[in-house]
mmCIF file of C-alpha atoms in Angstrom:
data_model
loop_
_atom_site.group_PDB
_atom_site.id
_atom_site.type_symbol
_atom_site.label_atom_id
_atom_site.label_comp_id
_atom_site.label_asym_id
_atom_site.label_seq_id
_atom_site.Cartn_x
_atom_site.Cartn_y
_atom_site.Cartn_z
ATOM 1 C CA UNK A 1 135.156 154.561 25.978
ATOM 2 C CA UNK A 2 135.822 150.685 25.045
ATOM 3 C CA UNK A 3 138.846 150.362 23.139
ATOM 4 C CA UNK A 4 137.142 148.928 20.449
ATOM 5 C CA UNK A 5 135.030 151.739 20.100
ATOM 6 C CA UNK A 6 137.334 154.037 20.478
ATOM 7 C CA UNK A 7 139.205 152.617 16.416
ATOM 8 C CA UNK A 8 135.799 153.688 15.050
ATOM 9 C CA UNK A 9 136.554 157.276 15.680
ATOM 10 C CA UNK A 10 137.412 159.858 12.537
ATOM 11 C CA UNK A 11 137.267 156.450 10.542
ATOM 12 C CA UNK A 12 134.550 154.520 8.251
ATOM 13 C CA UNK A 13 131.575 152.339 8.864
ATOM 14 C CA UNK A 14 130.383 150.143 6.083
ATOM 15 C CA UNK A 15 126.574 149.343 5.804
ATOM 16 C CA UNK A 16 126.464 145.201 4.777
ATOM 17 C CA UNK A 17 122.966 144.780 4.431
ATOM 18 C CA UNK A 18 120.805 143.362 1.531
ATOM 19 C CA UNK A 19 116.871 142.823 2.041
ATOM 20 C CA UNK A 20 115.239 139.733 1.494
ATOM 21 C CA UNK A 21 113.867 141.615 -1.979
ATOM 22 C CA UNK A 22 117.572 142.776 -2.781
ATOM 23 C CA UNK A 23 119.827 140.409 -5.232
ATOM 24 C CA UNK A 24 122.679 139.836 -2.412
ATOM 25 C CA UNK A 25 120.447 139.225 0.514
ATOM 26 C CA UNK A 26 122.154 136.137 2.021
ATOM 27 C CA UNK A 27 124.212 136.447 5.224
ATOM 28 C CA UNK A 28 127.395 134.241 3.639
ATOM 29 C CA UNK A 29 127.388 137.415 1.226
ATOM 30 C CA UNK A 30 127.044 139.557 3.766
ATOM 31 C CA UNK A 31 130.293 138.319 5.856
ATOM 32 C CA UNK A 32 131.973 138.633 2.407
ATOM 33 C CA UNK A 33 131.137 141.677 2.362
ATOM 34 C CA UNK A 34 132.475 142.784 5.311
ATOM 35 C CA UNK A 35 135.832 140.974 4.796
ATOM 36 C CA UNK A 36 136.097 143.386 1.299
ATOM 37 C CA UNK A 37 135.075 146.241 3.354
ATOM 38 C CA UNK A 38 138.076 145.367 5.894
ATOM 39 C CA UNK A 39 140.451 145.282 3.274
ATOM 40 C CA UNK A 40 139.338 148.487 2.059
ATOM 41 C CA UNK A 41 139.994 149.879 5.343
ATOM 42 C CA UNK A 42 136.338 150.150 7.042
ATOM 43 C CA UNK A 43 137.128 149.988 10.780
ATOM 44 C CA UNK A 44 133.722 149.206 11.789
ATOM 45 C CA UNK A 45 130.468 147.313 10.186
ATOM 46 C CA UNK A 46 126.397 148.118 10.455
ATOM 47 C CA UNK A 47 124.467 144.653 10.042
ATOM 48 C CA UNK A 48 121.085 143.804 9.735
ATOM 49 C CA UNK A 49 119.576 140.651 11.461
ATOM 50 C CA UNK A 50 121.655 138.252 14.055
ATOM 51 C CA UNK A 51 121.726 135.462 11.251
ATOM 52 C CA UNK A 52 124.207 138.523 8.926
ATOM 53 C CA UNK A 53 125.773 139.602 12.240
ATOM 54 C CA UNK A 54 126.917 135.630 13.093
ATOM 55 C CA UNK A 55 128.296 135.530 9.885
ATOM 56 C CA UNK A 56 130.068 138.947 9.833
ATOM 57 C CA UNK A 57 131.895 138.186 12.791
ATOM 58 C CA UNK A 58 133.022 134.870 11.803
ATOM 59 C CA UNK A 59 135.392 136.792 8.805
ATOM 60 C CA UNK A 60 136.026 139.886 10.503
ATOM 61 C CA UNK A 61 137.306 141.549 14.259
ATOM 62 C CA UNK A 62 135.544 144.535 13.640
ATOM 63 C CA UNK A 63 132.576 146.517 15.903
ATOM 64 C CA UNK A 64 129.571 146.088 14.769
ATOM 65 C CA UNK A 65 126.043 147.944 15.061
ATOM 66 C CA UNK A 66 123.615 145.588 14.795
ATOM 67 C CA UNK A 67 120.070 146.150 13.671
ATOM 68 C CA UNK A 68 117.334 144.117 12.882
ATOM 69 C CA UNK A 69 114.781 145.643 10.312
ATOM 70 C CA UNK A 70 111.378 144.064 11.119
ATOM 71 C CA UNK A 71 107.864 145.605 9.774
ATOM 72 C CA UNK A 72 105.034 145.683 11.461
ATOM 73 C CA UNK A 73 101.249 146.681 10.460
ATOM 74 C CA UNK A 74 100.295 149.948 9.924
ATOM 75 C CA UNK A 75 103.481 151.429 12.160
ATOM 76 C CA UNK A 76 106.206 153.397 10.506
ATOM 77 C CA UNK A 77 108.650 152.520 12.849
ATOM 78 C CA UNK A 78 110.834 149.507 11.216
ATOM 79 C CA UNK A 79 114.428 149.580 12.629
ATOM 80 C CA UNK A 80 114.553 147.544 15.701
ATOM 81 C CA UNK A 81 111.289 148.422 16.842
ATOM 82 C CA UNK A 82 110.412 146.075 19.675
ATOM 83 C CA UNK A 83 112.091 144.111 22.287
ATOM 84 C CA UNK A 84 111.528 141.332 20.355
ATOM 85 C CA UNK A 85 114.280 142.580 17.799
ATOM 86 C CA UNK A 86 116.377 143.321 21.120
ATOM 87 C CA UNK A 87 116.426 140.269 22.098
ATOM 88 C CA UNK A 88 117.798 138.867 18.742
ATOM 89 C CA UNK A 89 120.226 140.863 18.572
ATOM 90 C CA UNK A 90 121.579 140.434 22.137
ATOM 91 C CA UNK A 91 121.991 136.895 21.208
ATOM 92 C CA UNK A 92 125.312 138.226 18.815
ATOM 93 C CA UNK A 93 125.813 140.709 21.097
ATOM 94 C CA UNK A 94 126.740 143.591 18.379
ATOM 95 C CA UNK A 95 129.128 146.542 20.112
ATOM 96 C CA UNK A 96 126.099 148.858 19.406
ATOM 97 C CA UNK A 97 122.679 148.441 18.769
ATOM 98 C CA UNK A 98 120.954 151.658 16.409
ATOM 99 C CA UNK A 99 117.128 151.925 16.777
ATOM 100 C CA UNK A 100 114.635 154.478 15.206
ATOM 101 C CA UNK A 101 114.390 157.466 17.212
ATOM 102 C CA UNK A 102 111.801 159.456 15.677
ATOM 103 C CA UNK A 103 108.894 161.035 17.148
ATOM 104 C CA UNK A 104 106.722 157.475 15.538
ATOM 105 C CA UNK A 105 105.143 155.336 17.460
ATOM 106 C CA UNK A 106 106.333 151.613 18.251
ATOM 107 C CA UNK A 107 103.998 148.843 16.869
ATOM 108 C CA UNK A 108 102.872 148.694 20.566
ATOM 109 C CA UNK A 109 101.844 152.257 20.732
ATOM 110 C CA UNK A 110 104.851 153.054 23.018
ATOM 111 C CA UNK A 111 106.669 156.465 22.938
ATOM 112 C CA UNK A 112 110.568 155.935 21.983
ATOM 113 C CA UNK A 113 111.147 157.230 26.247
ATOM 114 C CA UNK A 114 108.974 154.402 26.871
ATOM 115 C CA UNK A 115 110.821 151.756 24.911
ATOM 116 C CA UNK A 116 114.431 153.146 25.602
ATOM 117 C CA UNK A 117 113.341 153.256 29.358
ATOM 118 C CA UNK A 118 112.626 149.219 28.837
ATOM 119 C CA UNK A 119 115.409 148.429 27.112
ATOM 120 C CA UNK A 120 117.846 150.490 29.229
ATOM 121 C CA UNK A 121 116.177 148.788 32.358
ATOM 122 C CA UNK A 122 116.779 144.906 30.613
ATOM 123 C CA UNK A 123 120.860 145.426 29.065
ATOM 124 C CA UNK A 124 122.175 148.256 31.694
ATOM 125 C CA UNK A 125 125.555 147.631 29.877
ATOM 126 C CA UNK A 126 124.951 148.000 25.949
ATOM 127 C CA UNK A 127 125.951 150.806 23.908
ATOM 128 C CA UNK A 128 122.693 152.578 21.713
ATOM 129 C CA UNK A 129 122.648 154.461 19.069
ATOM 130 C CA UNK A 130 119.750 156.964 17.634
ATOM 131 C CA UNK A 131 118.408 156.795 14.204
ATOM 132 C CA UNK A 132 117.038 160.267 13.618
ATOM 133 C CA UNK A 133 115.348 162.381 11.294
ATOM 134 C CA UNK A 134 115.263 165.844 12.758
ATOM 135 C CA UNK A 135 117.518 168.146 14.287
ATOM 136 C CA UNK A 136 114.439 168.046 17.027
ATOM 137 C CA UNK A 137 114.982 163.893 17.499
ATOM 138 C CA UNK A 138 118.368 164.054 17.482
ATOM 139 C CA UNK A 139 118.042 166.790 20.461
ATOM 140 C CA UNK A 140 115.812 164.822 22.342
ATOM 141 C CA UNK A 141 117.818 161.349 21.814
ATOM 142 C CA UNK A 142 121.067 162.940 23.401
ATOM 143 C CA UNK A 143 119.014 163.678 26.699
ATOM 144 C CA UNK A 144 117.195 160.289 26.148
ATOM 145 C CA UNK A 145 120.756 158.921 27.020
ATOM 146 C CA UNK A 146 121.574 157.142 23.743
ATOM 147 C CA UNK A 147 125.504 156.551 23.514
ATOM 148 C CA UNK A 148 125.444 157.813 19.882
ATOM 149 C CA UNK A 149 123.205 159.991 17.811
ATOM 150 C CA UNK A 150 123.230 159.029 14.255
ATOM 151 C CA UNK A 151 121.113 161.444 11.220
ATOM 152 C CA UNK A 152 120.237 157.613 9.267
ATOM 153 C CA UNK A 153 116.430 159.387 8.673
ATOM 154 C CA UNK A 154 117.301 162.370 7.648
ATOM 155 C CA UNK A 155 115.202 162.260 4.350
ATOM 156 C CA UNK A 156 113.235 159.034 4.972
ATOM 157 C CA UNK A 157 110.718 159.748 7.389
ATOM 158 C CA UNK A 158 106.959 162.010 7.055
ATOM 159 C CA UNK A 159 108.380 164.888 8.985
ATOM 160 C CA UNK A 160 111.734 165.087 7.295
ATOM 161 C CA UNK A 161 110.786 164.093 3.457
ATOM 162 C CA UNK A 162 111.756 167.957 3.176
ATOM 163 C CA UNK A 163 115.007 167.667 4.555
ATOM 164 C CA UNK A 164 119.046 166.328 2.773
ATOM 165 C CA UNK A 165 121.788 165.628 5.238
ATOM 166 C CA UNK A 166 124.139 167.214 2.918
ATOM 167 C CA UNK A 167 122.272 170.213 2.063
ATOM 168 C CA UNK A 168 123.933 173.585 2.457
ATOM 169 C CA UNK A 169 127.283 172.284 3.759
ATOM 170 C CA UNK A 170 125.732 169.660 5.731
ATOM 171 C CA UNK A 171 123.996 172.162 8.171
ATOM 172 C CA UNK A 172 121.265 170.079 9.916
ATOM 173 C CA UNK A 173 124.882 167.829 10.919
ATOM 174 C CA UNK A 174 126.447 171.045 11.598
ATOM 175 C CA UNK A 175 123.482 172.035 13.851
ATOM 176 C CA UNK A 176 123.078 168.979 16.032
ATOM 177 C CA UNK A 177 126.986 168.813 16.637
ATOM 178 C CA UNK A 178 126.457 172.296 17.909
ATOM 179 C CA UNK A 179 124.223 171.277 20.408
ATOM 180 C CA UNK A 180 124.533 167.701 21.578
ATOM 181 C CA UNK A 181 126.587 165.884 24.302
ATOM 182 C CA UNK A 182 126.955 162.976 22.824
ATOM 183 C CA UNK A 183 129.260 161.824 20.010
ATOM 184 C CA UNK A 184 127.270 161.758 16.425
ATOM 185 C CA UNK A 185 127.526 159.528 13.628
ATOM 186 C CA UNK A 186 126.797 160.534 10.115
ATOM 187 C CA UNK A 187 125.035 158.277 8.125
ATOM 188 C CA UNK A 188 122.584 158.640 5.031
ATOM 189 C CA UNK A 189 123.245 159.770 1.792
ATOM 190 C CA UNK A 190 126.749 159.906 2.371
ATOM 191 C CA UNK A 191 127.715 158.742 -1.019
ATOM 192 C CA UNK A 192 131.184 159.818 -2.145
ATOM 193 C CA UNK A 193 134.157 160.000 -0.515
ATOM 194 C CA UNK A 194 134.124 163.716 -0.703
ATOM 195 C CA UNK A 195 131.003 163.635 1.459
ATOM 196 C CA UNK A 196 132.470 161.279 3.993
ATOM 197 C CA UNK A 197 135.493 163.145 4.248
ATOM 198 C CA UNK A 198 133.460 166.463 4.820
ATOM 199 C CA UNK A 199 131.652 165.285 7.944
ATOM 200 C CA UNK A 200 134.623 164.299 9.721
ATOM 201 C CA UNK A 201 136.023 167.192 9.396
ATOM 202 C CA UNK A 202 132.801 168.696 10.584
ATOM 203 C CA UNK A 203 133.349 166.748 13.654
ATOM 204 C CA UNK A 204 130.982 163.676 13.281
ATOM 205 C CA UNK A 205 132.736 160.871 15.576
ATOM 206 C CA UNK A 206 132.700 158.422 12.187
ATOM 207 C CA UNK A 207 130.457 157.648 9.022
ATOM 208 C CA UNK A 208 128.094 154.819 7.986
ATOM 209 C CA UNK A 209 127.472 154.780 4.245
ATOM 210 C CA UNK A 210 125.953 152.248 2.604
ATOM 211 C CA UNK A 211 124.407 151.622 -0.318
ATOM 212 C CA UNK A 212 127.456 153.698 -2.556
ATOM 213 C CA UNK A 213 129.432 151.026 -1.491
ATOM 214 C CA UNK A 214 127.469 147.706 -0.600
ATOM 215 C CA UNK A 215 124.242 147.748 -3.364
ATOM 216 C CA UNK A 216 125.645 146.647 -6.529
ATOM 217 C CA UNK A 217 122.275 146.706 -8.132
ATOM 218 C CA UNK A 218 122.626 150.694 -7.502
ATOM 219 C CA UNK A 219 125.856 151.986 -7.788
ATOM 220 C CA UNK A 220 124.676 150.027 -11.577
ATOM 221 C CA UNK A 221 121.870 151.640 -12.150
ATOM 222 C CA UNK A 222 123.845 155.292 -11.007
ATOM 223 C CA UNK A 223 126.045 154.732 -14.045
ATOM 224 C CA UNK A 224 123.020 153.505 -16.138
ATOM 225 C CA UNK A 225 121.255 156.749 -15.803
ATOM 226 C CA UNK A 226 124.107 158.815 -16.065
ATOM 227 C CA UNK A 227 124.333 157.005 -19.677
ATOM 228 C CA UNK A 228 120.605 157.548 -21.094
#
């Protein structure tokens, strides 16, 4: 495993994203940021879009997984969901690149074999990671190939609206470490540091978390609530 790759083990990934709808979307905010999640000690970054990912790596040395989140009509499939998206992000050249690998459809029709087969054939060399939903995608992902299986969907998707990552001691992480090959990174609803701390020692290889630590607007609105 690349060196470089290798630092993001038993350590923290920080989520620097903010949608075009969101109050910080702007990628000189975004490399900001990341340089405040470096000090804190994240050892790796997730970005959204090549424009954020440019700008990340201009204030900080740290691996990034690179997404680009791109909607298309009437597909659920929204996390680097074509070539197209590929392509864009090969022009930054992120350390990883996470797509959705649920059992959806891309906007082309294409099965996620199909697409992985494509994109597998065009960048022999790049690492890929799995955004899953199900203990059953994250299964099939590891003998897709992908480099890392990651449990982002858990939650968010038609077939797993049912399901929480962190429900009964984190079991559905618990159950694909069990039974994959392939290292696993924990991501979704991780929102304390109790949480992040539990799935590392449950084995995950790191942990993404986001929006408890990048989405002002939400860690507000947490503390709001908790004050009505």
């Amino acid at each position: 495993m690349d060196q470089k790759i290798e630092q993001l083990k038993g350590k923290l990934i920080v989520s620097c994203q903010a949608l075009p709808e969101e109050p910080l979307h702007s990628s000189f905010i975004m490399g900001r940021m990341a340089l405040a999640a470096r000090e804190g000690g994240a050892a790796g970054i997730r970005a959204n879009t090549k424009e954020d990912i440019r700008e990340i790596r201009a204030q900080v040395d740290l691996p990034v997984i690179g997404i680009v989140k791109q909607n298309y009509e009437n597909c659920h499939v929204y996390i680097t969901p074509t070539m197209k998206e590929v392509d864009q992000l090969m022009e930054v050249g992120p350390e990883i690149i996470a797509m959705d690998a649920t059992i959806a459809a891309r906007p082309d029709g294409s099965s996620l074999d199909e697409f992985f087969h494509q994109v597998k054939e065009k960048y022999p060399n790049q690492l890929w990671m799995a955004d899953c939903s199900t203990v059953e995608e994250a299964l099939h992902a590891d003998e897709l190939g992908f480099d890392f299986i990651g449990t982002t969907l858990v939650g968010y998707t038609e077939q797993s609206r049912h399901l929480k990552i962190d429900e009964n001691d984190f079991e559905i992480l618990r159950t694909i470490l069990g039974q994959v090959k392939h290292p696993v990174i924990a991501e979704g609803n991780v929102n304390t540091p109790e949480k992040a701390k539990r799935v590392l020692e449950l084995g995950a290889f790191s942990v993404v978390v986001g929006s408890a630590i990048t989405r002002p607007q939400l860690i507000t609105k947490s503390f709001a609530e908790a004050l009505k």
